[in-house]
């Protein structure tokens, strides 16, 4: 492991259990999907924010464990909540039990809705696995549970060059927005644009490690996205997170997707 | 810089940012979502998105400098605002500090940030 923590003594982050910045030598990096408090029966656990947060981190622990990692190895966490007061009241303490004194870089957001209406918290992680990538495939995609979603719960990048795309929206080459109000057309256009940018970077849809989809309506997105997303990824899907938010950069955008990819 | 910039005529940015960046070496730095608090934890620019964005970027620069870099080491930023009306003020504050085009960039309007006084939060990924 070759982890460096930036401004570790800065008091505001220190008091909140995270780190202003963390750098690593990206020899092997794990990206998780956004995980939620789903129980073994497939339903969101009862009891509200505290139990959901507990369950979310239990599941993340299993994903880390499969890769031989611990919470001390987490570089970055992104915590999405629908109710920040509830998170502060019970979620934060539940999280703390898993991290102990370990402090990743962190972002916390209050969003409008997560994959299902009763999900109160969702967390995704970037994890430093260290070690040598030699002899390993560029991407190792895995699940630790059976699930019906079209994504992997963890994707390991072994020694690749990471590619960070700007959030892609349904804009035409002339800058105009493709069909305001048309979810299907915007979905097609966004994936078309992702494809163009990946190609320019020497990558393909199969190179995508992590996908974050920001939409104005999860219900409308689900209704239209599936055939388009399947045509794009085939079965070689990434780890992913789906979030409903109140707005994007332009009032006509319905969806914005950002992806991280990797090539040798 | 230990990364390259990706551009294609088929999908162009809608503003002054890079469409994608590809890491070519160096260390990978993840920067927490920065908010407008000063070193003591006091909020700077309450009610003023431009002032907050300036403080956010100053804080981000501090993290980058601690890692031996600066703003031009950023490969990707994600800007979260709570009101779309604040977008121009935040964009101006960003354009003040970036010498050329911005890194690869995403802008999202969230319901809230973790403190009711925060109007803007920016996180970043850098190669240093």
GROMACS .gro file of N, CA and C in nm, chain B residues 14 22 33 44 77 103 112 121 128:
model
   27
  278UNK      N    1  -2.039   2.124  -2.376
  278UNK     CA    2  -2.138   2.232  -2.389
  278UNK      C    3  -2.089   2.360  -2.321
  286UNK      N    4  -0.741   1.118  -1.957
  286UNK     CA    5  -0.689   0.982  -1.940
  286UNK      C    6  -0.559   0.990  -1.862
  297UNK      N    7  -1.545   1.625  -0.140
  297UNK     CA    8  -1.629   1.737  -0.177
  297UNK      C    9  -1.595   1.855  -0.088
  308UNK      N   10  -1.803   3.052   0.498
  308UNK     CA   11  -1.769   3.176   0.428
  308UNK      C   12  -1.877   3.202   0.322
  341UNK      N   13  -1.378   1.720  -1.223
  341UNK     CA   14  -1.447   1.780  -1.109
  341UNK      C   15  -1.596   1.754  -1.121
  367UNK      N   16  -1.124   2.104  -1.612
  367UNK     CA   17  -1.110   1.959  -1.627
  367UNK      C   18  -1.240   1.900  -1.684
  376UNK      N   19  -3.016   1.903  -0.142
  376UNK     CA   20  -2.948   1.981  -0.039
  376UNK      C   21  -2.805   1.928  -0.029
  385UNK      N   22  -2.079   2.259  -0.361
  385UNK     CA   23  -1.976   2.164  -0.318
  385UNK      C   24  -1.909   2.113  -0.445
  392UNK      N   25  -0.126   1.347  -0.988
  392UNK     CA   26  -0.018   1.433  -0.937
  392UNK      C   27   0.116   1.357  -0.941
   0.00000   0.00000   0.00000
